[in-house]
Amino acid sequence: MPHAGYGEIEQAKKLARHNINVFTSAGVEVIVTDCATCGCLTKGYHTLLKDDPDYAESALAFSRKVRDIAEFLSQDINLRQDFGEVKEKVTYHDPCHLARGQNVVSEPRRLLNLIPGLELVEMKEPDWCCGGAGTYLLSHYELSTKILERKMANITATNADFIATGCPACQLQLRLGAKRAGLKAQVLHPIELLNRAYQIVHPHRTFRP
């Protein structure tokens, strides 16, 4: 994604071809990612390589196999639900590359609602950008911070114990925002919360669907 985002299109295409070769050789049926940005780009390989006669078809086949992990767990398999009770509040931030880029909105919430006792409190403007945007938070720090302030005001109003989001870049930005706002809320991926709930019942195991 960094190469494509910063205009290094030929390098992005080179990496896309490599990934297509690797996964095609492995014969996988589904490609699951827990990163909104990675999922957004890999689902778009067919657009990136549409003018490449050697890869256009295989890129389309590759893109059709990509699933965000929330999408995969909530739609593609029968998820085990032996979770322990978590009596706390969570609010969910929609990453731009997941909600707008992949139209994955209800799936993460569906997973969070599976956890007994966990109350999902919707923040105002859940899909308002956090200002992270990969390295944008470093290259445009002041503007990024202004965008973050609006997001954090909406989060603070929920009084949530957890802030869940499916994008590593958003997690970094929201952790910074939580620290600056003096919030004790933990920033986690929805799957981390599923794992915590699972380990309440199975303390010596890691959650596996």
mmCIF file of C-alpha atoms in Angstrom:
data_model
loop_
_atom_site.group_PDB
_atom_site.id
_atom_site.type_symbol
_atom_site.label_atom_id
_atom_site.label_comp_id
_atom_site.label_asym_id
_atom_site.label_seq_id
_atom_site.Cartn_x
_atom_site.Cartn_y
_atom_site.Cartn_z
ATOM 1 C CA MET A 1 0.000 0.000 0.000
ATOM 2 C CA PRO A 2 2.732 2.601 0.744
ATOM 3 C CA HIS A 3 4.051 2.345 -2.814
ATOM 4 C CA ALA A 4 0.631 2.800 -4.386
ATOM 5 C CA GLY A 5 -0.282 5.565 -1.955
ATOM 6 C CA TYR A 6 2.841 7.559 -2.736
ATOM 7 C CA GLY A 7 2.665 7.155 -6.483
ATOM 8 C CA GLU A 8 5.240 4.381 -6.934
ATOM 9 C CA ILE A 9 2.810 2.483 -9.128
ATOM 10 C CA GLU A 10 5.328 0.309 -10.957
ATOM 11 C CA GLN A 11 6.789 -0.928 -7.673
ATOM 12 C CA ALA A 12 3.264 -1.575 -6.397
ATOM 13 C CA LYS A 13 2.534 -3.612 -9.522
ATOM 14 C CA LYS A 14 5.763 -5.567 -9.072
ATOM 15 C CA LEU A 15 4.829 -6.480 -5.502
ATOM 16 C CA ALA A 16 1.281 -7.356 -6.568
ATOM 17 C CA ARG A 17 2.584 -9.764 -9.220
ATOM 18 C CA HIS A 18 4.866 -11.380 -6.644
ATOM 19 C CA ASN A 19 2.002 -11.863 -4.190
ATOM 20 C CA ILE A 20 -0.246 -13.285 -6.889
ATOM 21 C CA ASN A 21 2.465 -15.783 -7.842
ATOM 22 C CA VAL A 22 3.028 -16.863 -4.235
ATOM 23 C CA PHE A 23 -0.629 -17.338 -3.321
ATOM 24 C CA THR A 24 -1.525 -18.941 -6.633
ATOM 25 C CA SER A 25 1.294 -21.454 -6.190
ATOM 26 C CA ALA A 26 0.020 -22.233 -2.690
ATOM 27 C CA GLY A 27 -3.416 -23.048 -4.076
ATOM 28 C CA VAL A 28 -5.303 -21.174 -1.359
ATOM 29 C CA GLU A 29 -9.070 -20.761 -1.532
ATOM 30 C CA VAL A 30 -9.346 -17.679 0.688
ATOM 31 C CA ILE A 31 -6.877 -14.938 1.602
ATOM 32 C CA VAL A 32 -7.653 -13.439 5.023
ATOM 33 C CA THR A 33 -6.181 -10.190 6.320
ATOM 34 C CA ASP A 34 -6.606 -8.366 9.629
ATOM 35 C CA CYS A 35 -5.431 -5.055 8.141
ATOM 36 C CA ALA A 36 -8.009 -2.785 6.495
ATOM 37 C CA THR A 37 -5.414 -1.105 4.297
ATOM 38 C CA CYS A 38 -3.872 -4.355 3.066
ATOM 39 C CA GLY A 39 -7.315 -5.732 2.308
ATOM 40 C CA CYS A 40 -8.335 -2.623 0.415
ATOM 41 C CA LEU A 41 -5.305 -2.777 -1.860
ATOM 42 C CA THR A 42 -5.254 -6.536 -2.442
ATOM 43 C CA LYS A 43 -8.967 -6.528 -3.273
ATOM 44 C CA GLY A 44 -8.031 -3.969 -5.904
ATOM 45 C CA TYR A 45 -5.204 -5.887 -7.575
ATOM 46 C CA HIS A 46 -7.479 -6.480 -10.562
ATOM 47 C CA THR A 47 -7.728 -2.709 -11.063
ATOM 48 C CA LEU A 48 -4.008 -2.165 -10.519
ATOM 49 C CA LEU A 49 -3.110 -4.809 -13.125
ATOM 50 C CA LYS A 50 -6.071 -4.471 -15.494
ATOM 51 C CA ASP A 51 -3.813 -3.442 -18.389
ATOM 52 C CA ASP A 52 -1.291 -6.242 -17.832
ATOM 53 C CA PRO A 53 -2.139 -9.022 -20.326
ATOM 54 C CA ASP A 54 -0.155 -11.571 -18.310
ATOM 55 C CA TYR A 55 -1.760 -10.817 -14.936
ATOM 56 C CA ALA A 56 -5.177 -9.225 -15.499
ATOM 57 C CA GLU A 57 -7.053 -12.522 -15.186
ATOM 58 C CA SER A 58 -5.051 -13.919 -12.270
ATOM 59 C CA ALA A 59 -5.273 -10.563 -10.464
ATOM 60 C CA LEU A 60 -9.064 -10.700 -10.676
ATOM 61 C CA ALA A 61 -9.080 -14.257 -9.339
ATOM 62 C CA PHE A 62 -6.767 -13.185 -6.501
ATOM 63 C CA SER A 63 -8.874 -10.160 -5.542
ATOM 64 C CA ARG A 64 -12.019 -12.275 -5.345
ATOM 65 C CA LYS A 65 -10.365 -14.473 -2.709
ATOM 66 C CA VAL A 66 -9.445 -11.658 -0.306
ATOM 67 C CA ARG A 67 -11.500 -11.259 2.879
ATOM 68 C CA ASP A 68 -11.102 -9.000 5.869
ATOM 69 C CA ILE A 69 -10.995 -11.193 8.966
ATOM 70 C CA ALA A 70 -14.266 -9.740 10.302
ATOM 71 C CA GLU A 71 -15.884 -10.377 6.941
ATOM 72 C CA PHE A 72 -14.538 -13.937 6.872
ATOM 73 C CA LEU A 73 -15.546 -14.872 10.408
ATOM 74 C CA SER A 74 -19.032 -13.394 10.202
ATOM 75 C CA GLN A 75 -19.947 -14.521 6.687
ATOM 76 C CA ASP A 76 -17.815 -17.381 5.464
ATOM 77 C CA ILE A 77 -17.724 -19.894 8.321
ATOM 78 C CA ASN A 78 -19.772 -21.044 11.293
ATOM 79 C CA LEU A 79 -17.979 -19.276 14.128
ATOM 80 C CA ARG A 80 -17.684 -21.015 17.473
ATOM 81 C CA GLN A 81 -19.234 -18.910 20.210
ATOM 82 C CA ASP A 82 -18.008 -20.327 23.517
ATOM 83 C CA PHE A 83 -17.022 -16.902 24.839
ATOM 84 C CA GLY A 84 -16.817 -15.743 28.426
ATOM 85 C CA GLU A 85 -18.659 -12.689 29.701
ATOM 86 C CA VAL A 86 -17.035 -9.265 29.332
ATOM 87 C CA LYS A 87 -19.092 -6.716 31.291
ATOM 88 C CA GLU A 88 -17.667 -3.577 29.728
ATOM 89 C CA LYS A 89 -18.406 -1.045 27.008
ATOM 90 C CA VAL A 90 -16.826 -0.919 23.569
ATOM 91 C CA THR A 91 -17.128 1.620 20.780
ATOM 92 C CA TYR A 92 -16.118 0.871 17.203
ATOM 93 C CA HIS A 93 -14.238 3.137 14.784
ATOM 94 C CA ASP A 94 -14.800 2.436 11.087
ATOM 95 C CA PRO A 95 -11.454 2.583 9.237
ATOM 96 C CA CYS A 96 -11.676 4.429 5.914
ATOM 97 C CA HIS A 97 -10.062 1.536 4.047
ATOM 98 C CA LEU A 98 -12.551 -0.924 5.542
ATOM 99 C CA ALA A 99 -15.852 0.970 5.510
ATOM 100 C CA ARG A 100 -15.381 3.044 2.366
ATOM 101 C CA GLY A 101 -12.797 0.914 0.614
ATOM 102 C CA GLN A 102 -14.436 -2.488 1.164
ATOM 103 C CA ASN A 103 -17.949 -1.747 2.434
ATOM 104 C CA VAL A 104 -17.238 -3.821 5.548
ATOM 105 C CA VAL A 105 -19.287 -2.090 8.241
ATOM 106 C CA SER A 106 -21.748 -4.459 9.911
ATOM 107 C CA GLU A 107 -19.395 -7.451 10.143
ATOM 108 C CA PRO A 108 -17.046 -6.181 12.900
ATOM 109 C CA ARG A 109 -20.034 -5.071 14.951
ATOM 110 C CA ARG A 110 -21.656 -8.460 14.475
ATOM 111 C CA LEU A 111 -18.568 -10.110 15.967
ATOM 112 C CA LEU A 112 -18.425 -7.717 18.919
ATOM 113 C CA ASN A 113 -22.098 -8.378 19.646
ATOM 114 C CA LEU A 114 -21.324 -12.090 20.021
ATOM 115 C CA ILE A 115 -19.411 -11.426 23.250
ATOM 116 C CA PRO A 116 -21.701 -11.903 26.272
ATOM 117 C CA GLY A 117 -21.971 -8.825 28.473
ATOM 118 C CA LEU A 118 -20.062 -6.554 26.099
ATOM 119 C CA GLU A 119 -22.084 -3.422 25.336
ATOM 120 C CA LEU A 120 -21.459 -1.870 21.934
ATOM 121 C CA VAL A 121 -21.932 1.890 22.222
ATOM 122 C CA GLU A 122 -21.963 3.619 18.857
ATOM 123 C CA MET A 123 -20.025 6.863 18.765
ATOM 124 C CA LYS A 124 -21.190 9.862 16.780
ATOM 125 C CA GLU A 125 -19.725 9.819 13.249
ATOM 126 C CA PRO A 126 -18.140 6.350 13.570
ATOM 127 C CA ASP A 127 -16.751 6.576 10.039
ATOM 128 C CA TRP A 128 -15.142 10.001 10.562
ATOM 129 C CA CYS A 129 -11.450 9.589 9.698
ATOM 130 C CA CYS A 130 -9.095 9.438 12.681
ATOM 131 C CA GLY A 131 -6.394 11.285 10.727
ATOM 132 C CA GLY A 132 -3.953 8.371 10.726
ATOM 133 C CA ALA A 133 -3.909 7.405 7.059
ATOM 134 C CA GLY A 134 -0.681 5.421 7.190
ATOM 135 C CA THR A 135 2.267 7.810 7.391
ATOM 136 C CA TYR A 136 0.015 10.863 6.912
ATOM 137 C CA LEU A 137 0.046 11.294 10.681
ATOM 138 C CA LEU A 138 3.810 11.854 10.437
ATOM 139 C CA SER A 139 4.031 13.912 7.260
ATOM 140 C CA HIS A 140 1.020 16.138 8.072
ATOM 141 C CA TYR A 141 1.067 16.051 11.859
ATOM 142 C CA GLU A 142 -0.860 19.263 12.597
ATOM 143 C CA LEU A 143 -3.742 18.544 10.220
ATOM 144 C CA SER A 144 -3.786 14.907 11.295
ATOM 145 C CA THR A 145 -4.097 16.014 14.920
ATOM 146 C CA LYS A 146 -7.014 18.343 14.144
ATOM 147 C CA ILE A 147 -8.871 15.492 12.457
ATOM 148 C CA LEU A 148 -8.103 13.256 15.432
ATOM 149 C CA GLU A 149 -9.484 15.773 17.943
ATOM 150 C CA ARG A 150 -12.977 15.518 16.463
ATOM 151 C CA LYS A 151 -12.788 11.732 16.506
ATOM 152 C CA MET A 152 -11.607 11.652 20.125
ATOM 153 C CA ALA A 153 -14.416 13.977 21.247
ATOM 154 C CA ASN A 154 -16.916 11.507 19.807
ATOM 155 C CA ILE A 155 -15.136 8.578 21.457
ATOM 156 C CA THR A 156 -14.912 10.301 24.845
ATOM 157 C CA ALA A 157 -18.673 10.871 24.854
ATOM 158 C CA THR A 158 -19.306 7.103 24.783
ATOM 159 C CA ASN A 159 -17.460 6.407 28.071
ATOM 160 C CA ALA A 160 -16.254 3.173 26.478
ATOM 161 C CA ASP A 161 -13.732 0.872 28.143
ATOM 162 C CA PHE A 162 -12.479 -0.341 24.759
ATOM 163 C CA ILE A 163 -12.001 1.331 21.391
ATOM 164 C CA ALA A 164 -12.111 -1.298 18.654
ATOM 165 C CA THR A 165 -10.963 -0.853 15.072
ATOM 166 C CA GLY A 166 -9.759 -3.117 12.267
ATOM 167 C CA CYS A 167 -6.818 -1.042 11.029
ATOM 168 C CA PRO A 168 -3.294 -0.998 12.563
ATOM 169 C CA ALA A 169 -2.694 2.607 11.456
ATOM 170 C CA CYS A 170 -5.960 3.683 13.078
ATOM 171 C CA GLN A 171 -4.968 1.814 16.230
ATOM 172 C CA LEU A 172 -1.719 3.780 16.478
ATOM 173 C CA GLN A 173 -3.511 7.077 15.931
ATOM 174 C CA LEU A 174 -6.295 6.293 18.394
ATOM 175 C CA ARG A 175 -3.806 5.220 21.063
ATOM 176 C CA LEU A 176 -2.107 8.583 20.660
ATOM 177 C CA GLY A 177 -5.482 10.304 20.879
ATOM 178 C CA ALA A 178 -6.522 8.339 23.967
ATOM 179 C CA LYS A 179 -3.262 9.197 25.717
ATOM 180 C CA ARG A 180 -3.574 12.892 24.899
ATOM 181 C CA ALA A 181 -7.213 12.920 26.034
ATOM 182 C CA GLY A 182 -6.357 11.155 29.283
ATOM 183 C CA LEU A 183 -8.598 8.202 28.489
ATOM 184 C CA LYS A 184 -8.016 4.826 30.088
ATOM 185 C CA ALA A 185 -9.808 3.024 27.256
ATOM 186 C CA GLN A 186 -7.739 0.354 25.512
ATOM 187 C CA VAL A 187 -7.479 0.384 21.732
ATOM 188 C CA LEU A 188 -7.824 -3.130 20.316
ATOM 189 C CA HIS A 189 -8.630 -5.015 17.146
ATOM 190 C CA PRO A 190 -12.079 -6.676 17.354
ATOM 191 C CA ILE A 191 -10.362 -10.060 17.081
ATOM 192 C CA GLU A 192 -8.304 -9.265 20.178
ATOM 193 C CA LEU A 193 -11.545 -8.774 22.081
ATOM 194 C CA LEU A 194 -12.884 -12.076 20.758
ATOM 195 C CA ASN A 195 -9.693 -13.753 21.951
ATOM 196 C CA ARG A 196 -9.995 -12.203 25.409
ATOM 197 C CA ALA A 197 -13.574 -13.422 25.732
ATOM 198 C CA TYR A 198 -12.579 -16.889 24.542
ATOM 199 C CA GLN A 199 -9.706 -17.133 27.020
ATOM 200 C CA ILE A 200 -12.067 -16.470 29.916
ATOM 201 C CA VAL A 201 -13.563 -19.897 29.205
ATOM 202 C CA HIS A 202 -10.352 -21.451 27.856
ATOM 203 C CA PRO A 203 -7.509 -19.693 29.730
ATOM 204 C CA HIS A 204 -4.733 -21.798 28.241
ATOM 205 C CA ARG A 205 -5.805 -21.585 24.624
ATOM 206 C CA THR A 206 -5.780 -19.035 21.832
ATOM 207 C CA PHE A 207 -9.032 -18.401 19.991
ATOM 208 C CA ARG A 208 -9.372 -20.461 16.830
ATOM 209 C CA PRO A 209 -12.578 -20.380 14.759
#
